[in-house]
CSV table of C-alpha atoms in Angstrom, one decimal:
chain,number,residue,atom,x,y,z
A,1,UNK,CA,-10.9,49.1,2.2
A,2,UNK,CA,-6.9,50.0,2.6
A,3,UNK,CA,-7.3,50.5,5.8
A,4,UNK,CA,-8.8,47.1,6.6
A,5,UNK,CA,-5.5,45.5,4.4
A,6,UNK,CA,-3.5,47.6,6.5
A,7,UNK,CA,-5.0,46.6,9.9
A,8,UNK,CA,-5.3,43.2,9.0
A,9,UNK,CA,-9.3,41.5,10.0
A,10,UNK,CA,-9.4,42.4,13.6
A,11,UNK,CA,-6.8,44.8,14.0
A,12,UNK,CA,-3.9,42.4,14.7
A,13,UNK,CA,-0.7,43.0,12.5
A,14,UNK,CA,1.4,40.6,13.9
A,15,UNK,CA,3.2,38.2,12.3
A,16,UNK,CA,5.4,35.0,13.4
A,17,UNK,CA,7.8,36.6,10.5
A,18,UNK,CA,8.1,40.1,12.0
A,19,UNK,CA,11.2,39.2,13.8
A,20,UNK,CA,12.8,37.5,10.9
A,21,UNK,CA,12.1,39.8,8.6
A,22,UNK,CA,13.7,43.1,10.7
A,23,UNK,CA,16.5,41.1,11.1
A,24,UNK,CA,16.9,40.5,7.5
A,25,UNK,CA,16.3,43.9,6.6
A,26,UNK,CA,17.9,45.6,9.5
A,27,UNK,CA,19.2,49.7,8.9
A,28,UNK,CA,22.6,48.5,10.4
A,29,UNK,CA,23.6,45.8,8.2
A,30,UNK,CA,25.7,46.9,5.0
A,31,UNK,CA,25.7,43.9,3.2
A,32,UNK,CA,23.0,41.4,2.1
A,33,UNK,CA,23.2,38.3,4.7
A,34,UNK,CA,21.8,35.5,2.1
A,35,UNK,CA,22.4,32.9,5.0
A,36,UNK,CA,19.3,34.8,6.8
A,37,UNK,CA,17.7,35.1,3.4
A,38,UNK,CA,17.4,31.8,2.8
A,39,UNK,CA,16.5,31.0,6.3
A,40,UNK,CA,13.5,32.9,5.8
A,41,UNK,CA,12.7,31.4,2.3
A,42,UNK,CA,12.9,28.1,4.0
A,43,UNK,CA,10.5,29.2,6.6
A,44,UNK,CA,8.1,30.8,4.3
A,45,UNK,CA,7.9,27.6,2.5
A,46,UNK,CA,7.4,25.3,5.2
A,47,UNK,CA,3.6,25.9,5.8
A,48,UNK,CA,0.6,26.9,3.2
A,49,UNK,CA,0.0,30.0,5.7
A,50,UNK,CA,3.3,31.0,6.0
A,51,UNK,CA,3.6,33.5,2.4
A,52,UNK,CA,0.7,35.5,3.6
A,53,UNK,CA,2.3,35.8,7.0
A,54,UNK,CA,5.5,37.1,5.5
A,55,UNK,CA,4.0,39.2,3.2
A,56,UNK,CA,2.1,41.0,5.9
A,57,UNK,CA,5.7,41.2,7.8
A,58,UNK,CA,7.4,42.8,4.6
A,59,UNK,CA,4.8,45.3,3.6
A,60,UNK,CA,4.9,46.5,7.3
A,61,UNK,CA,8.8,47.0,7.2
A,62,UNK,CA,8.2,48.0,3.6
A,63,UNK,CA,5.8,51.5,5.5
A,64,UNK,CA,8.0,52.1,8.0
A,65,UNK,CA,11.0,52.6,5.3
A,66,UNK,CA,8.4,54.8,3.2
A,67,UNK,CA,8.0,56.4,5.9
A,68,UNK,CA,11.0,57.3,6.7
A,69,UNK,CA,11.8,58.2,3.5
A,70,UNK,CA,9.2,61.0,3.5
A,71,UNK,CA,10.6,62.1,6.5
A,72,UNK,CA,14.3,62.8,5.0
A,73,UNK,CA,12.6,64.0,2.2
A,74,UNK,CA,10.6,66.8,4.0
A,75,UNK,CA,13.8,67.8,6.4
A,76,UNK,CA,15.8,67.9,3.4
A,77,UNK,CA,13.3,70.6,1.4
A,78,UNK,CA,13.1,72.5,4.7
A,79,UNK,CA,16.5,72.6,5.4
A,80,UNK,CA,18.9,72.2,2.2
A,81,UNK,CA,16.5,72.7,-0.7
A,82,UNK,CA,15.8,76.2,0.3
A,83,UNK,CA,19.9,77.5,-0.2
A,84,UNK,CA,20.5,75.2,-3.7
A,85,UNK,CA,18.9,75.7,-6.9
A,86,UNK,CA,20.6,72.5,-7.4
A,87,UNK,CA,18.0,70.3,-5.5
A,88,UNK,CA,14.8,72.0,-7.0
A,89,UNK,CA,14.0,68.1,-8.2
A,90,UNK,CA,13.7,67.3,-4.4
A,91,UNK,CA,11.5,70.1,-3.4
A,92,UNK,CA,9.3,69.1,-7.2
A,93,UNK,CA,9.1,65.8,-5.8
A,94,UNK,CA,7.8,67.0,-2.7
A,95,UNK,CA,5.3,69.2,-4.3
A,96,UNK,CA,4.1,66.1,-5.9
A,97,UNK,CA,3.8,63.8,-2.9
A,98,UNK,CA,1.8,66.1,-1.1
A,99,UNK,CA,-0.5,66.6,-4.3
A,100,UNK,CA,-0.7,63.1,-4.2
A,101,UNK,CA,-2.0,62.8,-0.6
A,102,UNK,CA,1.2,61.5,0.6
A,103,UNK,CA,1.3,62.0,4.5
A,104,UNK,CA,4.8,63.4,6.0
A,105,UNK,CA,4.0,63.0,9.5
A,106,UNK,CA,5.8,60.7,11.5
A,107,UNK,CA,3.3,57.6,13.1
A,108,UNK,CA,5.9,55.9,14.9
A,109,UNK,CA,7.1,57.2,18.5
A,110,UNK,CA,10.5,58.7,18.6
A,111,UNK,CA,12.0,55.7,20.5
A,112,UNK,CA,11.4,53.0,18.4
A,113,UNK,CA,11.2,49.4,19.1
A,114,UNK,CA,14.0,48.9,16.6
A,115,UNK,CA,16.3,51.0,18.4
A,116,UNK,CA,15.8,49.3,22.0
A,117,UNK,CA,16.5,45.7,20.2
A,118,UNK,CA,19.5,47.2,18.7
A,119,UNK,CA,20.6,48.8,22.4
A,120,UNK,CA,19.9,45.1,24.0
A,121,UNK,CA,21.7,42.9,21.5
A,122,UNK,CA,24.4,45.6,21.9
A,123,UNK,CA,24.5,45.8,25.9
A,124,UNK,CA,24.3,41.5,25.4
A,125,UNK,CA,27.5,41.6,23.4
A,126,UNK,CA,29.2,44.1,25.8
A,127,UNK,CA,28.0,42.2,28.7
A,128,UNK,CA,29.5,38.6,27.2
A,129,UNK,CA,32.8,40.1,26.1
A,130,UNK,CA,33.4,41.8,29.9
A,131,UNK,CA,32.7,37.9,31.1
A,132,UNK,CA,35.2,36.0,28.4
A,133,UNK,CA,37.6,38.6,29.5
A,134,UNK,CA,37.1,37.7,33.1
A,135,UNK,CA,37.6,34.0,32.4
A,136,UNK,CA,40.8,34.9,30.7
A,137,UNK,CA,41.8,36.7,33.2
A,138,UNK,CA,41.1,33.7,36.1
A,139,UNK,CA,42.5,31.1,33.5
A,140,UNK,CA,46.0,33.5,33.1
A,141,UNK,CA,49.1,32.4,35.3
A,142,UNK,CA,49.2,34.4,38.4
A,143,UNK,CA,52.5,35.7,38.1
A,144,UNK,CA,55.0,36.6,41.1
A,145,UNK,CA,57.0,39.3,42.0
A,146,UNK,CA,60.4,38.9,40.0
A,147,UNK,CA,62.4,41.4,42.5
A,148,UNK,CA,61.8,42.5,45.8
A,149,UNK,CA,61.2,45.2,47.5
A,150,UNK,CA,63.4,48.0,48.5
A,151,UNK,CA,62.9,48.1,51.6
A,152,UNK,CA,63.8,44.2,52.1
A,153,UNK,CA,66.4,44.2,50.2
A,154,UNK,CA,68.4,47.8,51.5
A,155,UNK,CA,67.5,48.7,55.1
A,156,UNK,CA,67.1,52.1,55.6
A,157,UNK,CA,70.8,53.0,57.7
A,158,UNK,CA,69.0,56.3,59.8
A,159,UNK,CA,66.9,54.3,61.6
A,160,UNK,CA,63.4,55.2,59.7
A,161,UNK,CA,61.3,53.1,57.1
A,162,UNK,CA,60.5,54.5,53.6
């Protein structure tokens, strides 16, 4: 039965709120962005279907942080745990996710969606500052030489050009 809720009816776990809600909730941000949070609020509320819809969008986001939480966990009781008597709560927490039939394999390829929208809106920003900075550039005064050249202004006296 959880893995019908998981898949949704037929297998579709798409949601008009997916792209909304990974913005909100993006890795990169540092600071809540309550602009964006409302925004979605006001979506959510704007149609009788639209809570389920978000729902479905936040429980997906909400797995793929679990997920990577397991993840950190695992490296960190392979890696640090082992050296620190310190951690032994990290490595006893382990112990009991796995007892619990916690899964600590990774579903998601290693390139993730996530990280080619990040690349794009990154290489988008780039690619608009390089052209504003071209505009400035036509829109600056052309400036002229202020002094002349050497040569014009001394002839050479041996009879050669510098």
């Amino acid at each position: 039965m959880t893995a019908l809720l998981q898949m949704g009816i037929f297998g579709d776990t798409s949601s008009p709120f997916d792209e909304y809600i990974d913005k909100v909730t993006a890795e990169h941000l540092t600071t809540e962005n309550w602009a964006m949070i409302l925004d979605v609020c006001d979506k959510v509320n704007s149609d009788p279907r639209a809570p389920k819809n978000a729902l479905l969008s936040i429980r997906k986001r909400t797995r793929l942080v679990a997920e990577k939480t397991r993840m950190m966990i695992q490296k960190w009781v392979e890696n640090e745990c082992k050296s620190d008597a310190s951690l032994s709560l990290v490595a006893s927490l382990y112990k009991n996710l796995v007892a619990d039939g916690y899964s600590f394999s990774s579903n998601e390829p290693k390139k993730s969606s996530l990280t080619r929208d990040i690349q794009a809106e990154e290489e988008d920003a780039l690619a608009k500052a390089i052209a504003l900075s071209l505009q400035e550039a036509d829109k600056a005064p052309k400036t002229s030489k202020l002094y002349q050249s050497l040569n014009t202004t001394y002839p050479s006296t041996n009879g050669t050009s510098n």
